[in-house]
Amino acid sequence: MPYLSSTKNPILFCFIIATFLYSCGSSSSSSESEEATSQTGVASEAEEEQPTVVFVTGDHEYSSEGTMPKLAAELEKNYGLKTIVLKSAPDYNAEENIPGLEALQEADMAVFFLRWRRLPSDQVKHIEDYLKTGKPLIGFRTSTHAFNYPEGHELENWNAFGEFALNAPPGWGGDHNHTHYGHESTTEVSVIEEAGDREILTGVNDTFDAASWLYTTLPDYPTEDSEWLLMGSAVNPDKEAIDHPVAWTGTNSFGSKVFTTTLGHPQDFDREPFQRLVINAVHWALDMPIPEEWAGPMEMNVAYHGIEN
């Protein structure tokens, strides 16, 4: 078959030009694709570097199943953290089941807001394993009495979670008389003078009101490995009252950095100073810089359950 010259065959000439242009376009698309893949890879690595905060919730009274997801959403939206929120099942009153605790294996920090749980040993093992890593944790209000196993139960020692994990009294009542000043009272909170220059208190008002009735901790708690941040004074107490610390940092018995507050009524989370404190505490616990300027107040508006059992 005779050789077909492109200059003498317009159809062949057009075919060659089209092939050339396709080749160039394909090459360009390939480069763009490789660049996009590279950028995706960088994004994935950045996502992997985001600290993961796991929230473990379950209380009958203070609506932690409502406040903690909103706090988690705020941390993801405005502070670049990954969060996982675990809840008691089938609802907040369920004392013996918090599904998904294996998520603590990937946690860089754990946040506990529990009250009188009786979890099975396999679930408690996930919490124990996390504590043994020495990674940081935060505890809210009723987490001082997170567990309530009956006398003689194989997990009865977990009733002292407040002490060995949070530097707080070892459970409700007992020899240390960990109690409060009545449901009709509130708390006036003030920054402890010696702690006033702590970065964790950046943006926190010197004084503010809290809806939480004051929990007693003194004279034996917080433990000596703790630094007090905020002091609470009972307003309209139902008995003679003294002031008690309501927020502190420290190192617990596992060597973990810990931030504990006995505040945590859902209305406390509507107070800007408390919101700021909590955001600061998360950053402090994760060894991240405390935000000098924060994203602004969170809309919480979570109802208080009250005591149902």
Short mmCIF file of C-alpha atoms in Angstrom, two decimals:
data_model
loop_
_atom_site.label_atom_id
_atom_site.label_comp_id
_atom_site.label_asym_id
_atom_site.label_seq_id
_atom_site.Cartn_x
_atom_site.Cartn_y
_atom_site.Cartn_z
CA MET A 1 0.00 0.00 0.00
CA PRO A 2 1.47 3.36 -0.98
CA TYR A 3 2.73 5.69 1.79
CA LEU A 4 0.11 8.27 2.71
CA SER A 5 1.55 11.78 3.04
CA SER A 6 -0.23 13.97 5.66
CA THR A 7 0.27 17.01 3.48
CA LYS A 8 -1.65 15.37 0.66
CA ASN A 9 -4.29 13.67 2.80
CA PRO A 10 -6.31 16.24 4.83
CA ILE A 11 -8.15 13.54 6.76
CA LEU A 12 -4.89 11.94 7.94
CA PHE A 13 -3.49 15.39 8.77
CA CYS A 14 -6.45 16.21 10.98
CA PHE A 15 -6.12 12.83 12.70
CA ILE A 16 -2.47 13.48 13.51
CA ILE A 17 -3.23 16.97 14.90
CA ALA A 18 -6.10 15.63 17.02
CA THR A 19 -3.88 12.84 18.37
CA PHE A 20 -1.19 15.37 19.25
CA LEU A 21 -3.61 17.64 21.09
CA TYR A 22 -5.13 14.71 22.99
CA SER A 23 -1.67 13.60 24.02
CA CYS A 24 -0.87 17.07 25.39
CA GLY A 25 -4.16 17.28 27.22
CA SER A 26 -3.69 13.83 28.64
CA SER A 27 -0.23 14.73 29.85
CA SER A 28 -1.55 17.90 31.50
CA SER A 29 -4.42 16.00 33.13
CA SER A 30 -1.98 13.40 34.39
CA SER A 31 0.16 16.10 36.01
CA GLU A 32 -2.89 17.74 37.56
CA SER A 33 -4.06 14.37 38.82
CA GLU A 34 -0.67 13.63 40.37
CA GLU A 35 -0.68 17.08 42.01
CA ALA A 36 -4.19 16.50 43.35
CA THR A 37 -3.16 13.09 44.67
CA SER A 38 -0.16 14.70 46.33
CA GLN A 39 -2.35 17.36 47.91
CA THR A 40 -4.80 14.71 49.07
CA GLY A 41 -1.92 12.83 50.62
CA VAL A 42 -0.83 15.92 52.52
CA ALA A 43 -4.38 16.51 53.72
CA SER A 44 -4.64 12.92 54.89
CA GLU A 45 -1.40 13.25 56.82
CA ALA A 46 -2.67 16.48 58.38
CA GLU A 47 -5.88 14.76 59.40
CA GLU A 48 -3.87 11.93 60.93
CA GLU A 49 -1.94 14.51 62.98
CA GLN A 50 -5.15 15.92 64.47
CA PRO A 51 -5.43 14.88 68.12
CA THR A 52 -8.41 12.65 68.85
CA VAL A 53 -10.53 13.38 71.92
CA VAL A 54 -12.87 10.64 73.14
CA PHE A 55 -15.80 11.67 75.34
CA VAL A 56 -17.21 9.03 77.69
CA THR A 57 -20.63 10.11 78.94
CA GLY A 58 -23.33 8.62 81.13
CA ASP A 59 -25.04 10.39 84.00
CA HIS A 60 -28.61 10.44 85.27
CA GLU A 61 -28.79 14.09 86.17
CA TYR A 62 -26.66 16.66 84.33
CA SER A 63 -27.42 15.92 80.66
CA SER A 64 -23.85 15.15 79.67
CA GLU A 65 -25.23 13.26 76.66
CA GLY A 66 -26.38 16.70 75.46
CA THR A 67 -23.56 19.04 76.52
CA MET A 68 -20.60 16.88 75.55
CA PRO A 69 -21.59 16.39 71.87
CA LYS A 70 -21.96 20.16 71.54
CA LEU A 71 -18.55 20.69 73.08
CA ALA A 72 -17.12 18.05 70.75
CA ALA A 73 -18.67 19.74 67.72
CA GLU A 74 -17.12 23.05 68.78
CA LEU A 75 -13.68 21.46 69.11
CA GLU A 76 -13.96 20.00 65.62
CA LYS A 77 -15.39 23.09 63.94
CA ASN A 78 -13.17 25.78 65.42
CA TYR A 79 -10.15 24.13 67.01
CA GLY A 80 -9.05 21.45 64.56
CA LEU A 81 -9.58 18.39 66.76
CA LYS A 82 -11.13 15.02 65.99
CA THR A 83 -13.72 13.81 68.48
CA ILE A 84 -15.66 10.66 69.33
CA VAL A 85 -18.60 10.82 71.74
CA LEU A 86 -19.70 7.66 73.56
CA LYS A 87 -23.02 7.44 75.38
CA SER A 88 -24.76 5.05 77.74
CA ALA A 89 -27.22 2.79 75.96
CA PRO A 90 -30.09 2.59 75.46
CA ASP A 91 -30.22 6.00 77.20
CA TYR A 92 -28.46 8.12 79.82
CA ASN A 93 -30.11 6.22 82.67
CA ALA A 94 -28.58 2.91 81.57
CA GLU A 95 -25.84 2.17 84.10
CA GLU A 96 -24.34 -1.00 82.67
CA ASN A 97 -23.49 -0.30 79.05
CA ILE A 98 -21.42 2.28 77.17
CA PRO A 99 -20.84 0.85 73.69
CA GLY A 100 -17.69 1.68 71.75
CA LEU A 101 -15.18 2.09 74.57
CA GLU A 102 -12.56 0.44 72.38
CA ALA A 103 -12.30 3.92 70.77
CA LEU A 104 -10.11 4.84 73.76
CA GLN A 105 -7.35 2.88 72.03
CA GLU A 106 -7.02 5.70 69.48
CA ALA A 107 -7.57 8.57 71.91
CA ASP A 108 -4.99 11.27 72.54
CA MET A 109 -7.16 12.50 75.40
CA ALA A 110 -10.24 11.22 77.22
CA VAL A 111 -13.03 13.31 78.73
CA PHE A 112 -15.22 11.67 81.39
CA PHE A 113 -18.65 12.82 82.50
CA LEU A 114 -20.04 9.82 84.36
CA ARG A 115 -22.25 9.16 87.35
CA TRP A 116 -22.72 5.88 89.23
CA ARG A 117 -22.11 3.45 86.37
CA ARG A 118 -21.77 -0.32 86.82
CA LEU A 119 -20.10 -1.27 83.58
CA PRO A 120 -19.11 -4.88 82.87
CA SER A 121 -15.47 -5.81 83.31
CA ASP A 122 -14.71 -5.96 79.59
CA GLN A 123 -15.81 -2.34 79.18
CA VAL A 124 -13.97 -1.17 82.28
CA LYS A 125 -10.85 -2.83 80.87
CA HIS A 126 -10.82 -0.30 78.02
CA ILE A 127 -10.86 2.55 80.55
CA GLU A 128 -8.16 0.89 82.62
CA ASP A 129 -5.96 0.37 79.57
CA TYR A 130 -6.36 4.02 78.66
CA LEU A 131 -5.42 5.19 82.15
CA LYS A 132 -2.33 3.00 82.08
CA THR A 133 -1.06 4.79 78.96
CA GLY A 134 -0.55 7.94 81.02
CA LYS A 135 -2.36 10.05 78.42
CA PRO A 136 -4.26 13.13 79.64
CA LEU A 137 -7.83 13.26 80.82
CA ILE A 138 -10.54 15.68 81.89
CA GLY A 139 -13.27 14.95 84.41
CA PHE A 140 -16.54 16.82 84.93
CA ARG A 141 -18.61 17.06 88.11
CA THR A 142 -20.15 13.64 88.91
CA SER A 143 -17.11 11.85 87.53
CA THR A 144 -15.84 12.09 91.12
CA HIS A 145 -18.35 9.28 91.70
CA ALA A 146 -18.29 7.75 88.24
CA PHE A 147 -18.88 4.18 89.44
CA ASN A 148 -21.12 2.61 92.04
CA TYR A 149 -20.44 -1.11 92.42
CA PRO A 150 -21.92 -2.92 95.42
CA GLU A 151 -19.75 -3.97 98.32
CA GLY A 152 -17.81 -7.12 97.52
CA HIS A 153 -18.09 -6.70 93.74
CA GLU A 154 -14.91 -7.57 91.84
CA LEU A 155 -14.82 -3.99 90.48
CA GLU A 156 -15.64 -2.25 93.78
CA ASN A 157 -12.25 -0.48 93.75
CA TRP A 158 -13.45 1.49 90.71
CA ASN A 159 -15.78 3.40 93.04
CA ALA A 160 -12.62 5.38 93.90
CA PHE A 161 -12.17 6.51 90.27
CA GLY A 162 -12.41 10.13 91.41
CA GLU A 163 -9.30 9.73 93.53
CA PHE A 164 -6.98 7.64 91.39
CA ALA A 165 -7.96 9.24 88.06
CA LEU A 166 -9.02 12.82 88.89
CA ASN A 167 -7.28 13.71 92.18
CA ALA A 168 -10.76 14.13 93.67
CA PRO A 169 -12.57 12.46 96.58
CA PRO A 170 -12.94 8.68 96.14
CA GLY A 171 -16.67 8.50 95.50
CA TRP A 172 -19.77 10.06 97.00
CA GLY A 173 -20.28 10.35 100.73
CA GLY A 174 -18.11 7.90 102.64
CA ASP A 175 -15.41 8.76 105.13
CA HIS A 176 -14.55 11.97 103.27
CA ASN A 177 -18.17 13.18 103.26
CA HIS A 178 -18.09 14.22 99.60
CA THR A 179 -21.45 15.96 99.28
CA HIS A 180 -23.01 19.35 98.39
CA TYR A 181 -24.92 22.28 99.86
CA GLY A 182 -28.37 21.64 98.49
CA HIS A 183 -30.15 21.74 95.14
CA GLU A 184 -31.55 25.20 95.84
CA SER A 185 -28.06 26.69 96.13
CA THR A 186 -25.69 27.98 93.46
CA THR A 187 -21.98 28.78 93.44
CA GLU A 188 -19.99 31.99 93.18
CA VAL A 189 -16.72 31.11 91.44
CA SER A 190 -13.49 33.08 91.72
CA VAL A 191 -9.99 32.67 90.34
CA ILE A 192 -7.52 31.73 93.06
CA GLU A 193 -5.01 34.57 93.31
CA GLU A 194 -1.92 32.33 93.16
CA ALA A 195 -3.20 30.78 89.92
CA GLY A 196 -4.18 34.02 88.23
CA ASP A 197 -1.25 34.04 85.80
CA ARG A 198 -1.80 30.46 84.60
CA GLU A 199 -2.32 30.27 80.83
CA ILE A 200 -5.18 27.84 81.30
CA LEU A 201 -7.14 30.75 82.80
CA THR A 202 -6.67 33.00 79.77
CA GLY A 203 -9.88 34.93 79.18
CA VAL A 204 -11.62 33.52 82.28
CA ASN A 205 -13.32 36.19 84.40
CA ASP A 206 -11.98 36.73 87.90
CA THR A 207 -15.45 35.90 89.22
CA PHE A 208 -18.58 34.38 87.73
CA ASP A 209 -21.75 32.62 88.86
CA ALA A 210 -22.36 28.90 88.32
CA ALA A 211 -25.63 27.04 88.49
CA SER A 212 -23.94 24.01 90.05
CA TRP A 213 -24.46 23.62 93.78
CA LEU A 214 -21.07 23.49 95.42
CA TYR A 215 -19.44 20.09 95.94
CA THR A 216 -17.34 19.59 99.06
CA THR A 217 -13.77 18.36 98.64
CA LEU A 218 -11.76 19.73 101.58
CA PRO A 219 -9.90 19.00 103.74
CA ASP A 220 -8.35 16.00 102.03
CA TYR A 221 -8.89 16.76 98.34
CA PRO A 222 -7.78 17.70 95.74
CA THR A 223 -4.74 15.49 96.24
CA GLU A 224 -1.37 17.11 96.89
CA ASP A 225 -0.31 16.56 93.26
CA SER A 226 -2.86 19.20 92.26
CA GLU A 227 -2.83 22.94 91.65
CA TRP A 228 -6.05 24.73 92.50
CA LEU A 229 -7.43 27.12 89.86
CA LEU A 230 -10.91 28.19 90.95
CA MET A 231 -12.60 28.45 94.34
CA GLY A 232 -16.32 28.12 94.90
CA SER A 233 -18.46 29.78 97.52
CA ALA A 234 -21.96 28.42 98.19
CA VAL A 235 -24.86 30.82 97.66
CA ASN A 236 -28.01 30.02 99.68
CA PRO A 237 -26.59 26.78 101.15
CA ASP A 238 -28.78 24.37 103.09
CA LYS A 239 -26.19 23.99 105.85
CA GLU A 240 -23.16 25.83 107.21
CA ALA A 241 -20.76 26.13 104.28
CA ILE A 242 -17.10 26.73 103.63
CA ASP A 243 -15.39 27.44 100.32
CA HIS A 244 -14.05 24.56 98.23
CA PRO A 245 -11.94 24.28 95.07
CA VAL A 246 -14.08 23.74 91.97
CA ALA A 247 -11.34 23.34 89.34
CA TRP A 248 -7.78 22.08 89.46
CA THR A 249 -5.00 20.58 87.38
CA GLY A 250 -2.48 17.99 88.39
CA THR A 251 -0.82 14.65 87.81
CA ASN A 252 -2.82 11.59 88.77
CA SER A 253 -1.69 8.22 90.09
CA PHE A 254 -0.96 7.03 86.53
CA GLY A 255 1.27 10.01 85.77
CA SER A 256 -1.37 11.59 83.52
CA LYS A 257 -2.05 15.29 83.17
CA VAL A 258 -5.52 15.85 84.55
CA PHE A 259 -7.98 18.71 84.65
CA THR A 260 -10.95 18.27 86.98
CA THR A 261 -13.90 20.51 87.68
CA THR A 262 -16.81 19.87 90.03
CA LEU A 263 -18.87 22.25 87.91
CA GLY A 264 -20.94 20.81 85.09
CA HIS A 265 -24.61 21.73 85.45
CA PRO A 266 -25.87 22.23 81.87
CA GLN A 267 -26.48 25.90 82.65
CA ASP A 268 -22.79 26.25 83.53
CA PHE A 269 -22.04 25.49 79.88
CA ASP A 270 -24.06 28.58 78.93
CA ARG A 271 -21.63 30.79 80.89
CA GLU A 272 -18.89 32.25 78.72
CA PRO A 273 -16.18 32.09 81.44
CA PHE A 274 -16.84 28.38 81.94
CA GLN A 275 -16.84 27.72 78.19
CA ARG A 276 -13.52 29.52 77.90
CA LEU A 277 -12.08 27.52 80.79
CA VAL A 278 -13.12 24.22 79.20
CA ILE A 279 -11.68 25.11 75.79
CA ASN A 280 -8.45 26.18 77.49
CA ALA A 281 -8.32 22.98 79.53
CA VAL A 282 -8.59 20.81 76.43
CA HIS A 283 -5.66 22.62 74.84
CA TRP A 284 -3.66 22.52 78.08
CA ALA A 285 -4.18 18.79 78.49
CA LEU A 286 -3.09 18.12 74.90
CA ASP A 287 0.02 20.34 75.24
CA MET A 288 -1.41 22.67 72.60
CA PRO A 289 -1.10 26.46 72.80
CA ILE A 290 -3.94 28.06 74.74
CA PRO A 291 -6.02 30.14 72.26
CA GLU A 292 -5.36 33.83 72.94
CA GLU A 293 -8.45 34.58 70.90
CA TRP A 294 -11.18 32.01 70.90
CA ALA A 295 -13.97 31.37 68.43
CA GLY A 296 -16.59 32.90 70.68
CA PRO A 297 -19.44 31.66 72.84
CA MET A 298 -21.05 28.29 72.13
CA GLU A 299 -24.80 27.90 71.91
CA MET A 300 -25.56 25.08 74.33
CA ASN A 301 -29.11 25.45 75.72
CA VAL A 302 -29.25 21.94 77.18
CA ALA A 303 -31.95 21.14 79.74
CA TYR A 304 -31.15 19.82 83.21
CA HIS A 305 -32.67 16.37 83.77
CA GLY A 306 -32.90 16.45 87.53
CA ILE A 307 -32.58 13.38 89.68
CA GLU A 308 -34.58 10.51 88.23
CA ASN A 309 -33.14 7.69 90.31
#
